[in-house]
Tab-separated table of N, CA and C in Angstrom:
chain	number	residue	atom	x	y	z
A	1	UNK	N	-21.957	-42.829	50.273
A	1	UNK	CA	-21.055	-41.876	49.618
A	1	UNK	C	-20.335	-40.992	50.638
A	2	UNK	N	-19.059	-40.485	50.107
A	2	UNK	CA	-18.713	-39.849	51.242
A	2	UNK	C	-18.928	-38.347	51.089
A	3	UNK	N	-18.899	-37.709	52.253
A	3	UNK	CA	-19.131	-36.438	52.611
A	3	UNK	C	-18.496	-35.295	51.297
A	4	UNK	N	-19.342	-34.340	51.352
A	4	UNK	CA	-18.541	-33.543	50.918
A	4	UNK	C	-18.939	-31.805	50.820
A	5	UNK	N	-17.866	-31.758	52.031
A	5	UNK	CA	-18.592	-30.317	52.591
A	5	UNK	C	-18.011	-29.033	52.008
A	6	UNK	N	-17.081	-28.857	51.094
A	6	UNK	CA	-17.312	-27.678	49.981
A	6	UNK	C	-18.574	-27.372	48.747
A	7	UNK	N	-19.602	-28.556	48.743
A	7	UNK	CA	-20.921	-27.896	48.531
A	7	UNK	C	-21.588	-27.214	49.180
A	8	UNK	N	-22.036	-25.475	48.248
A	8	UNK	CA	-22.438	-24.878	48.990
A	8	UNK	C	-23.986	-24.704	48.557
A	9	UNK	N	-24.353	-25.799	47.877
A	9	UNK	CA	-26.135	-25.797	46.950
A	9	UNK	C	-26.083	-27.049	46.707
A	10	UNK	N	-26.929	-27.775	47.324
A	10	UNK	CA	-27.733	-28.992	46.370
A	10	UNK	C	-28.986	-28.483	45.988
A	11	UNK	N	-29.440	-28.716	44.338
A	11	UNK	CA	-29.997	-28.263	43.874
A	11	UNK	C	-31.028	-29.876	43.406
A	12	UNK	N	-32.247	-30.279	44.263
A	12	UNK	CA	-32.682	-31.192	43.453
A	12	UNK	C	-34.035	-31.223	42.655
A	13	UNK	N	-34.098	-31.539	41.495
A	13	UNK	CA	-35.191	-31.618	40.221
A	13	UNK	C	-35.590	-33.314	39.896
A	14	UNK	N	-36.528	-32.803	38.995
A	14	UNK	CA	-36.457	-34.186	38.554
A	14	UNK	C	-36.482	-33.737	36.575
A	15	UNK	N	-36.416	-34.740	36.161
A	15	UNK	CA	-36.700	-35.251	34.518
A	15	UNK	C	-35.736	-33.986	34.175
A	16	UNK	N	-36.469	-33.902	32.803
A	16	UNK	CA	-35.413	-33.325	31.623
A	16	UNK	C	-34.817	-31.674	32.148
A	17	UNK	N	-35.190	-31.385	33.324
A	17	UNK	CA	-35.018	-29.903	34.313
A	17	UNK	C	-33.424	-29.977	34.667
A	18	UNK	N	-33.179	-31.914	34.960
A	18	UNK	CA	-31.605	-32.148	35.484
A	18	UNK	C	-30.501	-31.764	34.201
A	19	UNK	N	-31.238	-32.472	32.626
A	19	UNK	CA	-30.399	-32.168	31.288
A	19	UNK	C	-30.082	-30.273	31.551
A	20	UNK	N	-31.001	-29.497	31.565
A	20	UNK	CA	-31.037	-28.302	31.432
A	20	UNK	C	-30.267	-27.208	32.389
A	21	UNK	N	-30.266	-27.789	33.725
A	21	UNK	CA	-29.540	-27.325	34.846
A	21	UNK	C	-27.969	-27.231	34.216
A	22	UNK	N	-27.583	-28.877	33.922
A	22	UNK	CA	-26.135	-29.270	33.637
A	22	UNK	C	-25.467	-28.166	32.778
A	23	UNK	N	-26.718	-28.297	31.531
A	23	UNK	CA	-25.932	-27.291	30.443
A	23	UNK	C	-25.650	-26.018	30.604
A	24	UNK	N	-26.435	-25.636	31.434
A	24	UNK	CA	-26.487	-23.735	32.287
A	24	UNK	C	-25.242	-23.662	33.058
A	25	UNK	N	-25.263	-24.873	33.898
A	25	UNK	CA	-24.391	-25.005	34.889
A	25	UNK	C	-22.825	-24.692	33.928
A	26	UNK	N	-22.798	-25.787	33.227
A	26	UNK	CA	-21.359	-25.603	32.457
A	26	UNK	C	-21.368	-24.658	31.025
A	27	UNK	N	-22.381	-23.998	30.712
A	27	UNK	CA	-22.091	-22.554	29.842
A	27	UNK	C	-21.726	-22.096	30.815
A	28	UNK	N	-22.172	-21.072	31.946
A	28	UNK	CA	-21.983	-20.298	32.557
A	28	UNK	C	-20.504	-20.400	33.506
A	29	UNK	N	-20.158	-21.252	33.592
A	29	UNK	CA	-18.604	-21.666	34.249
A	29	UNK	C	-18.886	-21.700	35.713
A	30	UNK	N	-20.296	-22.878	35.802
A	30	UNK	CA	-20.332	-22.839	37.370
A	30	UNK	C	-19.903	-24.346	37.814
A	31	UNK	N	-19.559	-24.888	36.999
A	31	UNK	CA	-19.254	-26.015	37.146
A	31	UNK	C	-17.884	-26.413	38.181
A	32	UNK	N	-18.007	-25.334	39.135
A	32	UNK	CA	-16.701	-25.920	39.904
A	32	UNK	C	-17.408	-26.823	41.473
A	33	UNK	N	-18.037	-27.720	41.216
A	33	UNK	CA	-17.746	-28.553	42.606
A	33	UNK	C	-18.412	-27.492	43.590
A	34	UNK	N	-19.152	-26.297	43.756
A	34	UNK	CA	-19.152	-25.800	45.029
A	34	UNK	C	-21.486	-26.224	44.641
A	35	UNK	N	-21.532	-26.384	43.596
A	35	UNK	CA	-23.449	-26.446	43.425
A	35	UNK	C	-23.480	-27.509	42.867
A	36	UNK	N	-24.476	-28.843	43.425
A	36	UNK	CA	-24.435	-30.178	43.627
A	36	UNK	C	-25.679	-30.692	43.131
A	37	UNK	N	-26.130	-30.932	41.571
A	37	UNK	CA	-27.642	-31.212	41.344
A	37	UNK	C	-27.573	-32.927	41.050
A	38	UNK	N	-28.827	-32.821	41.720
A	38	UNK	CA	-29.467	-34.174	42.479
A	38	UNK	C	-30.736	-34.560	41.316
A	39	UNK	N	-30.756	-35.686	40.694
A	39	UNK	CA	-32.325	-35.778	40.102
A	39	UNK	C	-32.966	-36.840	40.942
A	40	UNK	N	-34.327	-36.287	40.882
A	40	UNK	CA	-35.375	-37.733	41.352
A	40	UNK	C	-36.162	-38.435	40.522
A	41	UNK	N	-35.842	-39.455	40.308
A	41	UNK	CA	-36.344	-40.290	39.436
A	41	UNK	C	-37.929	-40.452	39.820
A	42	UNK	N	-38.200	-40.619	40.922
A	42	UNK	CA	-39.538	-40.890	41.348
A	42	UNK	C	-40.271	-39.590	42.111
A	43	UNK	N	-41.460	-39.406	42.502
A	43	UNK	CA	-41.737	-38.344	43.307
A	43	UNK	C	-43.127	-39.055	44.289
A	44	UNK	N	-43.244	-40.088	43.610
A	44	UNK	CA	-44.406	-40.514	44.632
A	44	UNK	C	-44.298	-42.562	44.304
A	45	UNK	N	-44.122	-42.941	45.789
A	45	UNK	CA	-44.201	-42.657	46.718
A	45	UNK	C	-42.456	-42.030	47.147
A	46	UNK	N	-42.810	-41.069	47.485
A	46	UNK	CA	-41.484	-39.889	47.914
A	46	UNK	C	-40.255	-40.345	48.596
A	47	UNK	N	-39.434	-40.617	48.151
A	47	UNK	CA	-38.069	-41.789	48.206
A	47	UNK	C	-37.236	-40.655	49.447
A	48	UNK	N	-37.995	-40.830	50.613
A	48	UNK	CA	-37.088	-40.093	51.923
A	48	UNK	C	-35.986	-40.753	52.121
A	49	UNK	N	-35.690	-42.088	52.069
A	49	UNK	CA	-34.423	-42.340	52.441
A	49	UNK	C	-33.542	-41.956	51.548
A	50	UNK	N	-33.993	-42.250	50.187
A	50	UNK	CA	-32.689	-41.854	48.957
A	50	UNK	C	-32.172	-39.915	49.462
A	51	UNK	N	-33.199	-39.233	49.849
A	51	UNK	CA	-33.101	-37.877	49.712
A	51	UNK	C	-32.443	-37.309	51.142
A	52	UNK	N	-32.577	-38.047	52.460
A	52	UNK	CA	-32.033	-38.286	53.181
A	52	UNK	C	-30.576	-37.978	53.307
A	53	UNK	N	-30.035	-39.444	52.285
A	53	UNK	CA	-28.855	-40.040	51.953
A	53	UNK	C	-28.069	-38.913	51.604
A	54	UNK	N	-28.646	-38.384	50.511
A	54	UNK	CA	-27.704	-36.956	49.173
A	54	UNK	C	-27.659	-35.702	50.666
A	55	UNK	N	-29.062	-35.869	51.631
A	55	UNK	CA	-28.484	-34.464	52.273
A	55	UNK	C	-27.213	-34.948	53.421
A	56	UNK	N	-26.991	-36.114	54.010
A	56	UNK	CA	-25.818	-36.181	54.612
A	56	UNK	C	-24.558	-36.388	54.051
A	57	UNK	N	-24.890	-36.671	52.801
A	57	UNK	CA	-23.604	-35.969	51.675
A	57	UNK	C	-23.093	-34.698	51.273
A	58	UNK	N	-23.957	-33.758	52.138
A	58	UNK	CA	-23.620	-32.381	51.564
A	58	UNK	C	-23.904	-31.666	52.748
A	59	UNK	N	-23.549	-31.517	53.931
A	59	UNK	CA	-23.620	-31.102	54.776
A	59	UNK	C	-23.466	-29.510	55.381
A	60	UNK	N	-23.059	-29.077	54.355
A	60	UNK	CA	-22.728	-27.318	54.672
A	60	UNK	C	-23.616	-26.681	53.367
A	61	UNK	N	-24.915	-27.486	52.927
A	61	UNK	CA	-25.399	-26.673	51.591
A	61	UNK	C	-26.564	-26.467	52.198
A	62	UNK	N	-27.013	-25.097	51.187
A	62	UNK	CA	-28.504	-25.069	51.107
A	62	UNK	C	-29.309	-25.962	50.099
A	63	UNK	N	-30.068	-26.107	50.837
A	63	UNK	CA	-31.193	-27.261	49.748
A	63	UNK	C	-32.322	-26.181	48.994
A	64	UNK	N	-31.735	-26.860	47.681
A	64	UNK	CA	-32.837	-25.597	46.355
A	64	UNK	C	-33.894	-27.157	45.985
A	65	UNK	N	-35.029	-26.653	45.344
A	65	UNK	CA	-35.822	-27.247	45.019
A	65	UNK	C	-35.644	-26.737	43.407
A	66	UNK	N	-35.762	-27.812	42.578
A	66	UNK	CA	-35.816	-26.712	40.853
A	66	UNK	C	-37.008	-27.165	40.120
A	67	UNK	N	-37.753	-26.663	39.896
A	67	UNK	CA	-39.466	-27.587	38.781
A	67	UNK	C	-39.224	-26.640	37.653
């Protein structure tokens, strides 16, 4: 994927936490492209390359954890 360095948050969760983020995200009118949520389908065994991948896609963010 390509880069994209006006994210300023990747935010990654897993399961029904990603449905709940979205809807907050777009009530609240944050939905502009600058906070970037990521779900993980798996958590064990812990998919480093997939997570890897999403952080050299977002190169100017802070990494949030969401449970």
């Amino acid at each position: 994927p390509e880069p994209e360095p006006n994210v300023k948050r990747v935010l990654f969760c897993t399961g029904k936490i990603f449905y709940e983020v979205h809807a907050e995200r777009e009530r609240e009118g944050l939905d502009d492209g600058r906070i970037a949520v990521v779900r993980l389908e798996q958590l064990a065994p812990f998919p480093f390359d997939l997570v890897c991948r999403e952080l050299r896609r977002y190169p100017n963010a802070e990494v949030v954890w969401c449970q």
